GROMACS .gro file of N, CA and C in nm:
model
  411
    1MET      N    1   0.997  -1.474  -0.408
    1MET     CA    2   1.113  -1.419  -0.341
    1MET      C    3   1.170  -1.305  -0.426
    2LEU      N    4   1.197  -1.196  -0.362
    2LEU     CA    5   1.249  -1.079  -0.432
    2LEU      C    6   1.398  -1.092  -0.461
    3PRO      N    7   1.443  -1.042  -0.575
    3PRO     CA    8   1.588  -1.035  -0.598
    3PRO      C    9   1.649  -0.934  -0.500
    4ASP      N   10   1.774  -0.955  -0.463
    4ASP     CA   11   1.839  -0.870  -0.363
    4ASP      C   12   1.830  -0.720  -0.392
    5PRO      N   13   1.855  -0.674  -0.516
    5PRO     CA   14   1.846  -0.528  -0.537
    5PRO      C   15   1.707  -0.472  -0.508
    6SER      N   16   1.603  -0.544  -0.544
    6SER     CA   17   1.466  -0.497  -0.516
    6SER      C   18   1.440  -0.496  -0.366
    7ARG      N   19   1.477  -0.604  -0.297
    7ARG     CA   20   1.457  -0.613  -0.152
    7ARG      C   21   1.531  -0.500  -0.082
    8GLU      N   22   1.656  -0.478  -0.121
    8GLU     CA   23   1.734  -0.372  -0.057
    8GLU      C   24   1.673  -0.235  -0.082
    9ARG      N   25   1.625  -0.212  -0.203
    9ARG     CA   26   1.562  -0.084  -0.233
    9ARG      C   27   1.437  -0.064  -0.147
   10ILE      N   28   1.352  -0.166  -0.140
   10ILE     CA   29   1.229  -0.156  -0.061
   10ILE      C   30   1.263  -0.131   0.086
   11GLU      N   31   1.360  -0.201   0.138
   11GLU     CA   32   1.399  -0.181   0.278
   11GLU      C   33   1.447  -0.038   0.302
   12ARG      N   34   1.519   0.021   0.207
   12ARG     CA   35   1.561   0.163   0.220
   12ARG      C   36   1.439   0.254   0.218
   13GLU      N   37   1.345   0.226   0.128
   13GLU     CA   38   1.224   0.308   0.120
   13GLU      C   39   1.143   0.301   0.249
   14LEU      N   40   1.133   0.182   0.306
   14LEU     CA   41   1.056   0.166   0.430
   14LEU      C   42   1.129   0.230   0.548
   15ALA      N   43   1.261   0.231   0.545
   15ALA     CA   44   1.337   0.300   0.649
   15ALA      C   45   1.311   0.451   0.644
   16ARG      N   46   1.299   0.505   0.524
   16ARG     CA   47   1.266   0.648   0.509
   16ARG      C   48   1.129   0.678   0.569
   17LEU      N   49   1.034   0.588   0.546
   17LEU     CA   50   0.901   0.606   0.605
   17LEU      C   51   0.907   0.606   0.757
   18LEU      N   52   0.984   0.513   0.811
   18LEU     CA   53   0.995   0.502   0.957
   18LEU      C   54   1.056   0.629   1.016
   19GLU      N   55   1.152   0.687   0.947
   19GLU     CA   56   1.210   0.815   0.992
   19GLU      C   57   1.103   0.922   1.002
   20GLY      N   58   1.004   0.915   0.913
   20GLY     CA   59   0.895   1.012   0.913
   20GLY      C   60   0.779   0.973   1.004
   21GLY      N   61   0.789   0.858   1.070
   21GLY     CA   62   0.689   0.818   1.168
   21GLY      C   63   0.587   0.717   1.121
   22LEU      N   64   0.601   0.663   1.000
   22LEU     CA   65   0.507   0.561   0.951
   22LEU      C   66   0.578   0.427   0.943
   23ASN      N   67   0.521   0.329   1.008
   23ASN     CA   68   0.581   0.196   1.013
   23ASN      C   69   0.527   0.110   0.899
   24ALA      N   70   0.617   0.050   0.824
   24ALA     CA   71   0.579  -0.043   0.718
   24ALA      C   72   0.681  -0.156   0.717
   25GLN      N   73   0.633  -0.275   0.683
   25GLN     CA   74   0.717  -0.394   0.689
   25GLN      C   75   0.704  -0.473   0.561
   26LEU      N   76   0.817  -0.522   0.512
   26LEU     CA   77   0.820  -0.608   0.394
   26LEU      C   78   0.805  -0.753   0.437
   27PHE      N   79   0.712  -0.822   0.373
   27PHE     CA   80   0.696  -0.966   0.389
   27PHE      C   81   0.737  -1.027   0.256
   28ASP      N   82   0.855  -1.089   0.255
   28ASP     CA   83   0.912  -1.142   0.131
   28ASP      C   84   0.886  -1.292   0.125
   29GLY      N   85   0.801  -1.331   0.033
   29GLY     CA   86   0.768  -1.472   0.016
   29GLY      C   87   0.731  -1.498  -0.128
   30ASP      N   88   0.646  -1.598  -0.149
   30ASP     CA   89   0.601  -1.628  -0.285
   30ASP      C   90   0.534  -1.508  -0.350
   31ARG      N   91   0.460  -1.433  -0.269
   31ARG     CA   92   0.397  -1.308  -0.314
   31ARG      C   93   0.442  -1.199  -0.218
   32PRO      N   94   0.549  -1.127  -0.251
   32PRO     CA   95   0.598  -1.024  -0.160
   32PRO      C   96   0.494  -0.914  -0.139
   33LEU      N   97   0.482  -0.870  -0.014
   33LEU     CA   98   0.384  -0.771   0.025
   33LEU      C   99   0.446  -0.671   0.122
   34VAL      N  100   0.393  -0.549   0.121
   34VAL     CA  101   0.432  -0.448   0.219
   34VAL      C  102   0.310  -0.418   0.304
   35LEU      N  103   0.326  -0.428   0.435
   35LEU     CA  104   0.220  -0.396   0.530
   35LEU      C  105   0.252  -0.261   0.593
   36TYR      N  106   0.167  -0.163   0.563
   36TYR     CA  107   0.175  -0.032   0.625
   36TYR      C  108   0.086  -0.036   0.749
   37ARG      N  109   0.140   0.002   0.864
   37ARG     CA  110   0.064  -0.003   0.989
   37ARG      C  111   0.023   0.138   1.032
   38GLY      N  112  -0.103   0.154   1.066
   38GLY     CA  113  -0.151   0.280   1.119
   38GLY      C  114  -0.146   0.396   1.021
   39VAL      N  115  -0.188   0.372   0.896
   39VAL     CA  116  -0.189   0.479   0.796
   39VAL      C  117  -0.299   0.579   0.836
   40PRO      N  118  -0.265   0.707   0.846
   40PRO     CA  119  -0.365   0.806   0.885
   40PRO      C  120  -0.485   0.805   0.790
   41ALA      N  121  -0.604   0.814   0.849
   41ALA     CA  122  -0.728   0.810   0.772
   41ALA      C  123  -0.821   0.921   0.819
   42GLY      N  124  -0.912   0.957   0.734
   42GLY     CA  125  -1.007   1.064   0.765
   42GLY      C  126  -1.141   1.012   0.812
   43GLY      N  127  -1.141   0.910   0.894
   43GLY     CA  128  -1.265   0.847   0.934
   43GLY      C  129  -1.340   0.911   1.049
   44GLN      N  130  -1.274   0.993   1.129
   44GLN     CA  131  -1.338   1.045   1.249
   44GLN      C  132  -1.470   1.118   1.224
   45PRO      N  133  -1.483   1.204   1.122
   45PRO     CA  134  -1.612   1.270   1.100
   45PRO      C  135  -1.726   1.172   1.071
   46LEU      N  136  -1.690   1.051   1.028
   46LEU     CA  137  -1.791   0.949   0.996
   46LEU      C  138  -1.803   0.844   1.106
   47GLY      N  139  -1.738   0.868   1.219
   47GLY     CA  140  -1.740   0.772   1.327
   47GLY      C  141  -1.654   0.650   1.302
   48LEU      N  142  -1.555   0.665   1.216
   48LEU     CA  143  -1.463   0.556   1.182
   48LEU      C  144  -1.327   0.583   1.245
   49PRO      N  145  -1.239   0.485   1.245
   49PRO     CA  146  -1.106   0.504   1.302
   49PRO      C  147  -1.027   0.614   1.230
   50ASP      N  148  -0.925   0.664   1.298
   50ASP     CA  149  -0.840   0.767   1.238
   50ASP      C  150  -0.716   0.709   1.172
   51ALA      N  151  -0.709   0.575   1.164
   51ALA     CA  152  -0.596   0.509   1.098
   51ALA      C  153  -0.639   0.369   1.055
   52ALA      N  154  -0.566   0.314   0.960
   52ALA     CA  155  -0.594   0.179   0.910
   52ALA      C  156  -0.464   0.113   0.866
   53ASP      N  157  -0.458  -0.017   0.880
   53ASP     CA  158  -0.348  -0.094   0.823
   53ASP      C  159  -0.382  -0.123   0.677
   54VAL      N  160  -0.279  -0.119   0.593
   54VAL     CA  161  -0.299  -0.140   0.449
   54VAL      C  162  -0.187  -0.231   0.398
   55VAL      N  163  -0.223  -0.327   0.314
   55VAL     CA  164  -0.125  -0.415   0.250
   55VAL      C  165  -0.117  -0.379   0.102
   56VAL      N  166   0.006  -0.373   0.051
   56VAL     CA  167   0.028  -0.342  -0.090
   56VAL      C  168   0.119  -0.449  -0.150
   57PRO      N  169   0.077  -0.513  -0.259
   57PRO     CA  170   0.163  -0.612  -0.324
   57PRO      C  171   0.286  -0.547  -0.388
   58VAL      N  172   0.397  -0.618  -0.383
   58VAL     CA  173   0.516  -0.575  -0.455
   58VAL      C  174   0.501  -0.630  -0.597
   59PRO      N  175   0.497  -0.543  -0.697
   59PRO     CA  176   0.475  -0.593  -0.833
   59PRO      C  177   0.596  -0.670  -0.885
   60PRO      N  178   0.571  -0.775  -0.964
   60PRO     CA  179   0.684  -0.844  -1.027
   60PRO      C  180   0.763  -0.744  -1.111
   61GLY      N  181   0.894  -0.751  -1.103
   61GLY     CA  182   0.978  -0.659  -1.179
   61GLY      C  183   1.001  -0.525  -1.113
   62TYR      N  184   0.957  -0.511  -0.986
   62TYR     CA  185   0.978  -0.384  -0.917
   62TYR      C  186   1.127  -0.355  -0.907
   63PRO      N  187   1.170  -0.234  -0.932
   63PRO     CA  188   1.098  -0.108  -0.943
   63PRO      C  189   1.057  -0.070  -1.085
   64GLY      N  190   1.089  -0.153  -1.183
   64GLY     CA  191   1.051  -0.120  -1.320
   64GLY      C  192   0.901  -0.121  -1.342
   65SER      N  193   0.830  -0.201  -1.264
   65SER     CA  194   0.684  -0.208  -1.272
   65SER      C  195   0.623  -0.119  -1.164
   66PRO      N  196   0.514  -0.051  -1.196
   66PRO     CA  197   0.454   0.040  -1.098
   66PRO      C  198   0.387  -0.032  -0.982
   67ILE      N  199   0.390   0.030  -0.866
   67ILE     CA  200   0.314  -0.019  -0.752
   67ILE      C  201   0.167   0.006  -0.782
   68ASP      N  202   0.084  -0.091  -0.748
   68ASP     CA  203  -0.057  -0.085  -0.783
   68ASP      C  204  -0.136  -0.163  -0.678
   69LEU      N  205  -0.259  -0.123  -0.655
   69LEU     CA  206  -0.353  -0.190  -0.565
   69LEU      C  207  -0.324  -0.157  -0.418
   70ALA      N  208  -0.420  -0.188  -0.334
   70ALA     CA  209  -0.409  -0.174  -0.190
   70ALA      C  210  -0.514  -0.265  -0.128
   71ALA      N  211  -0.480  -0.326  -0.016
   71ALA     CA  212  -0.573  -0.417   0.052
   71ALA      C  213  -0.600  -0.367   0.193
   72LEU      N  214  -0.725  -0.382   0.232
   72LEU     CA  215  -0.768  -0.352   0.368
   72LEU      C  216  -0.820  -0.480   0.430
   73PRO      N  217  -0.819  -0.490   0.565
   73PRO     CA  218  -0.876  -0.609   0.627
   73PRO      C  219  -1.021  -0.630   0.581
   74LEU      N  220  -1.060  -0.756   0.566
   74LEU     CA  221  -1.194  -0.788   0.518
   74LEU      C  222  -1.304  -0.723   0.601
   75ASP      N  223  -1.278  -0.702   0.730
   75ASP     CA  224  -1.379  -0.642   0.817
   75ASP      C  225  -1.362  -0.491   0.832
   76SER      N  226  -1.279  -0.430   0.749
   76SER     CA  227  -1.254  -0.286   0.761
   76SER      C  228  -1.376  -0.204   0.722
   77PRO      N  229  -1.413  -0.107   0.805
   77PRO     CA  230  -1.525  -0.019   0.768
   77PRO      C  231  -1.490   0.074   0.652
   78PHE      N  232  -1.362   0.081   0.617
   78PHE     CA  233  -1.320   0.167   0.507
   78PHE      C  234  -1.345   0.104   0.369
   79LEU      N  235  -1.356  -0.028   0.363
   79LEU     CA  236  -1.370  -0.095   0.233
   79LEU      C  237  -1.487  -0.042   0.151
   80SER      N  238  -1.598  -0.015   0.215
   80SER     CA  239  -1.715   0.033   0.141
   80SER      C  240  -1.709   0.183   0.113
   81ARG      N  241  -1.606   0.251   0.164
   81ARG     CA  242  -1.601   0.397   0.153
   81ARG      C  243  -1.484   0.451   0.072
   82VAL      N  244  -1.383   0.368   0.046
   82VAL     CA  245  -1.268   0.414  -0.033
   82VAL      C  246  -1.290   0.387  -0.181
   83LYS      N  247  -1.224   0.465  -0.264
   83LYS     CA  248  -1.234   0.446  -0.409
   83LYS      C  249  -1.186   0.304  -0.444
   84GLY      N  250  -1.270   0.231  -0.515
   84GLY     CA  251  -1.235   0.096  -0.559
   84GLY      C  252  -1.252  -0.011  -0.453
   85GLY      N  253  -1.295   0.027  -0.333
   85GLY     CA  254  -1.306  -0.069  -0.224
   85GLY      C  255  -1.410  -0.176  -0.245
   86THR      N  256  -1.515  -0.145  -0.320
   86THR     CA  257  -1.619  -0.244  -0.345
   86THR      C  258  -1.592  -0.326  -0.471
   87ASN      N  259  -1.483  -0.295  -0.539
   87ASN     CA  260  -1.443  -0.369  -0.659
   87ASN      C  261  -1.324  -0.459  -0.624
   88SER      N  262  -1.356  -0.574  -0.565
   88SER     CA  263  -1.251  -0.663  -0.514
   88SER      C  264  -1.159  -0.713  -0.626
   89GLN      N  265  -1.032  -0.707  -0.598
   89GLN     CA  266  -0.929  -0.760  -0.688
   89GLN      C  267  -0.868  -0.887  -0.630
   90GLY      N  268  -0.941  -0.949  -0.539
   90GLY     CA  269  -0.895  -1.072  -0.477
   90GLY      C  270  -0.870  -1.053  -0.329
   91THR      N  271  -0.838  -1.164  -0.264
   91THR     CA  272  -0.810  -1.161  -0.121
   91THR      C  273  -0.674  -1.225  -0.095
   92LEU      N  274  -0.622  -1.198   0.022
   92LEU     CA  275  -0.495  -1.257   0.064
   92LEU      C  276  -0.494  -1.266   0.215
   93THR      N  277  -0.402  -1.345   0.267
   93THR     CA  278  -0.384  -1.360   0.411
   93THR      C  279  -0.244  -1.315   0.446
   94LEU      N  280  -0.234  -1.231   0.549
   94LEU     CA  281  -0.105  -1.181   0.595
   94LEU      C  282  -0.116  -1.140   0.740
   95ASP      N  283  -0.015  -1.170   0.818
   95ASP     CA  284  -0.006  -1.125   0.956
   95ASP      C  285  -0.129  -1.171   1.036
   96GLY      N  286  -0.180  -1.291   1.006
   96GLY     CA  287  -0.292  -1.347   1.078
   96GLY      C  288  -0.427  -1.288   1.044
   97ARG      N  289  -0.434  -1.208   0.936
   97ARG     CA  290  -0.561  -1.146   0.897
   97ARG      C  291  -0.588  -1.172   0.749
   98ASN      N  292  -0.716  -1.165   0.714
   98ASN     CA  293  -0.759  -1.176   0.575
   98ASN      C  294  -0.782  -1.036   0.521
   99TRP      N  295  -0.735  -1.013   0.399
   99TRP     CA  296  -0.737  -0.881   0.338
   99TRP      C  297  -0.806  -0.888   0.202
  100GLN      N  298  -0.871  -0.777   0.166
  100GLN     CA  299  -0.931  -0.765   0.033
  100GLN      C  300  -0.859  -0.658  -0.046
  101LEU      N  301  -0.813  -0.696  -0.164
  101LEU     CA  302  -0.749  -0.599  -0.254
  101LEU      C  303  -0.855  -0.513  -0.320
  102ALA      N  304  -0.837  -0.384  -0.312
  102ALA     CA  305  -0.928  -0.288  -0.375
  102ALA      C  306  -0.873  -0.249  -0.511
  103SER      N  307  -0.962  -0.208  -0.597
  103SER     CA  308  -0.923  -0.161  -0.730
  103SER      C  309  -0.874  -0.016  -0.717
  104TYR      N  310  -0.749  -0.003  -0.678
  104TYR     CA  311  -0.689   0.128  -0.653
  104TYR      C  312  -0.561   0.137  -0.736
  105HIS      N  313  -0.555   0.235  -0.826
  105HIS     CA  314  -0.445   0.244  -0.922
  105HIS      C  315  -0.397   0.389  -0.936
  106PRO      N  316  -0.331   0.444  -0.835
  106PRO     CA  317  -0.295   0.586  -0.842
  106PRO      C  318  -0.200   0.620  -0.956
  107HIS      N  319  -0.114   0.528  -0.996
  107HIS     CA  320  -0.021   0.558  -1.105
  107HIS      C  321  -0.075   0.514  -1.240
  108GLY      N  322  -0.191   0.449  -1.242
  108GLY     CA  323  -0.249   0.401  -1.367
  108GLY      C  324  -0.355   0.493  -1.422
  109ASN      N  325  -0.452   0.524  -1.341
  109ASN     CA  326  -0.560   0.613  -1.384
  109ASN      C  327  -0.630   0.674  -1.263
  110GLY      N  328  -0.562   0.670  -1.150
  110GLY     CA  329  -0.624   0.713  -1.025
  110GLY      C  330  -0.587   0.852  -0.978
  111GLY      N  331  -0.537   0.934  -1.068
  111GLY     CA  332  -0.508   1.072  -1.031
  111GLY      C  333  -0.363   1.103  -1.000
  112GLY      N  334  -0.282   1.000  -0.983
  112GLY     CA  335  -0.140   1.022  -0.956
  112GLY      C  336  -0.062   1.035  -1.086
  113PRO      N  337   0.062   1.080  -1.075
  113PRO     CA  338   0.145   1.093  -1.195
  113PRO      C  339   0.183   0.956  -1.250
  114PRO      N  340   0.222   0.950  -1.377
  114PRO     CA  341   0.270   0.823  -1.433
  114PRO      C  342   0.390   0.771  -1.353
  115TRP      N  343   0.403   0.641  -1.345
  115TRP     CA  344   0.510   0.577  -1.269
  115TRP      C  345   0.646   0.618  -1.322
  116ASP      N  346   0.734   0.657  -1.231
  116ASP     CA  347   0.873   0.689  -1.262
  116ASP      C  348   0.958   0.624  -1.154
  117GLN      N  349   1.024   0.515  -1.189
  117GLN     CA  350   1.098   0.437  -1.089
  117GLN      C  351   1.214   0.514  -1.027
  118THR      N  352   1.255   0.624  -1.088
  118THR     CA  353   1.364   0.704  -1.029
  118THR      C  354   1.313   0.800  -0.922
  119ARG      N  355   1.180   0.824  -0.918
  119ARG     CA  356   1.124   0.918  -0.821
  119ARG      C  357   1.031   0.853  -0.720
  120PHE      N  358   0.965   0.746  -0.760
  120PHE     CA  359   0.860   0.689  -0.676
  120PHE      C  360   0.900   0.553  -0.621
  121GLY      N  361   0.833   0.516  -0.512
  121GLY     CA  362   0.856   0.388  -0.450
  121GLY      C  363   0.755   0.367  -0.338
  122PHE      N  364   0.783   0.271  -0.251
  122PHE     CA  365   0.692   0.243  -0.141
  122PHE      C  366   0.687   0.359  -0.041
  123HIS      N  367   0.791   0.439  -0.037
  123HIS     CA  368   0.790   0.556   0.051
  123HIS      C  369   0.695   0.663  -0.002
  124THR      N  370   0.683   0.679  -0.132
  124THR     CA  371   0.590   0.779  -0.188
  124THR      C  372   0.449   0.722  -0.203
  125TYR      N  373   0.437   0.591  -0.215
  125TYR     CA  374   0.304   0.529  -0.225
  125TYR      C  375   0.224   0.554  -0.097
  126ALA      N  376   0.293   0.569   0.015
  126ALA     CA  377   0.225   0.599   0.141
  126ALA      C  378   0.142   0.727   0.129
  127ASP      N  379   0.192   0.827   0.058
  127ASP     CA  380   0.115   0.950   0.038
  127ASP      C  381  -0.015   0.922  -0.035
  128HIS      N  382  -0.011   0.835  -0.134
  128HIS     CA  383  -0.132   0.798  -0.207
  128HIS      C  384  -0.230   0.725  -0.114
  129LEU      N  385  -0.177   0.639  -0.029
  129LEU     CA  386  -0.263   0.565   0.063
  129LEU      C  387  -0.331   0.660   0.162
  130ILE      N  388  -0.257   0.757   0.213
  130ILE     CA  389  -0.314   0.855   0.305
  130ILE      C  390  -0.426   0.933   0.236
  131SER      N  391  -0.400   0.977   0.116
  131SER     CA  392  -0.503   1.050   0.040
  131SER      C  393  -0.624   0.961   0.015
  132TRP      N  394  -0.601   0.836  -0.022
  132TRP     CA  395  -0.708   0.740  -0.049
  132TRP      C  396  -0.797   0.720   0.074
  133LEU      N  397  -0.734   0.714   0.192
  133LEU     CA  398  -0.808   0.692   0.316
  133LEU      C  399  -0.872   0.820   0.371
  134HIS      N  400  -0.848   0.932   0.305
  134HIS     CA  401  -0.912   1.058   0.344
  134HIS      C  402  -1.026   1.098   0.249
  135LYS      N  403  -1.027   1.043   0.129
  135LYS     CA  404  -1.134   1.074   0.032
  135LYS      C  405  -1.240   0.964   0.041
  136LEU      N  406  -1.319   0.972   0.146
  136LEU     CA  407  -1.416   0.867   0.174
  136LEU      C  408  -1.553   0.904   0.120
  137ASN      N  409  -1.626   0.802   0.074
  137ASN     CA  410  -1.765   0.820   0.028
  137ASN      C  411  -1.858   0.822   0.148
   0.00000   0.00000   0.00000
């Protein structure tokens, strides 16, 4: 369960995303998660969908701890094509589906800037997810 300040911050960040047209939902439980729905993807040239749902764990200590990892449905055609998709970091169940966490670390060593809790959040992580889903193998 998230402490109130973290939950409130995440809800504000997700509201900003919704204003921009991207729907994301916080699932607050033993392992808090954010489900981004319909994240734009670059799959059409490869005969894949043009969007994907993505789950991102809320790190313990957020916002002091960086957001890290991303999960796609176990049957997603993107898993074998995204960076880190074949390097499973575990599985989880959410919203009636099974998800596989990919080894994706944009703020750690994945090309993004170092984590800065005053500038970044779940609203900016969406940009990393969009980029991730467009750089397909």
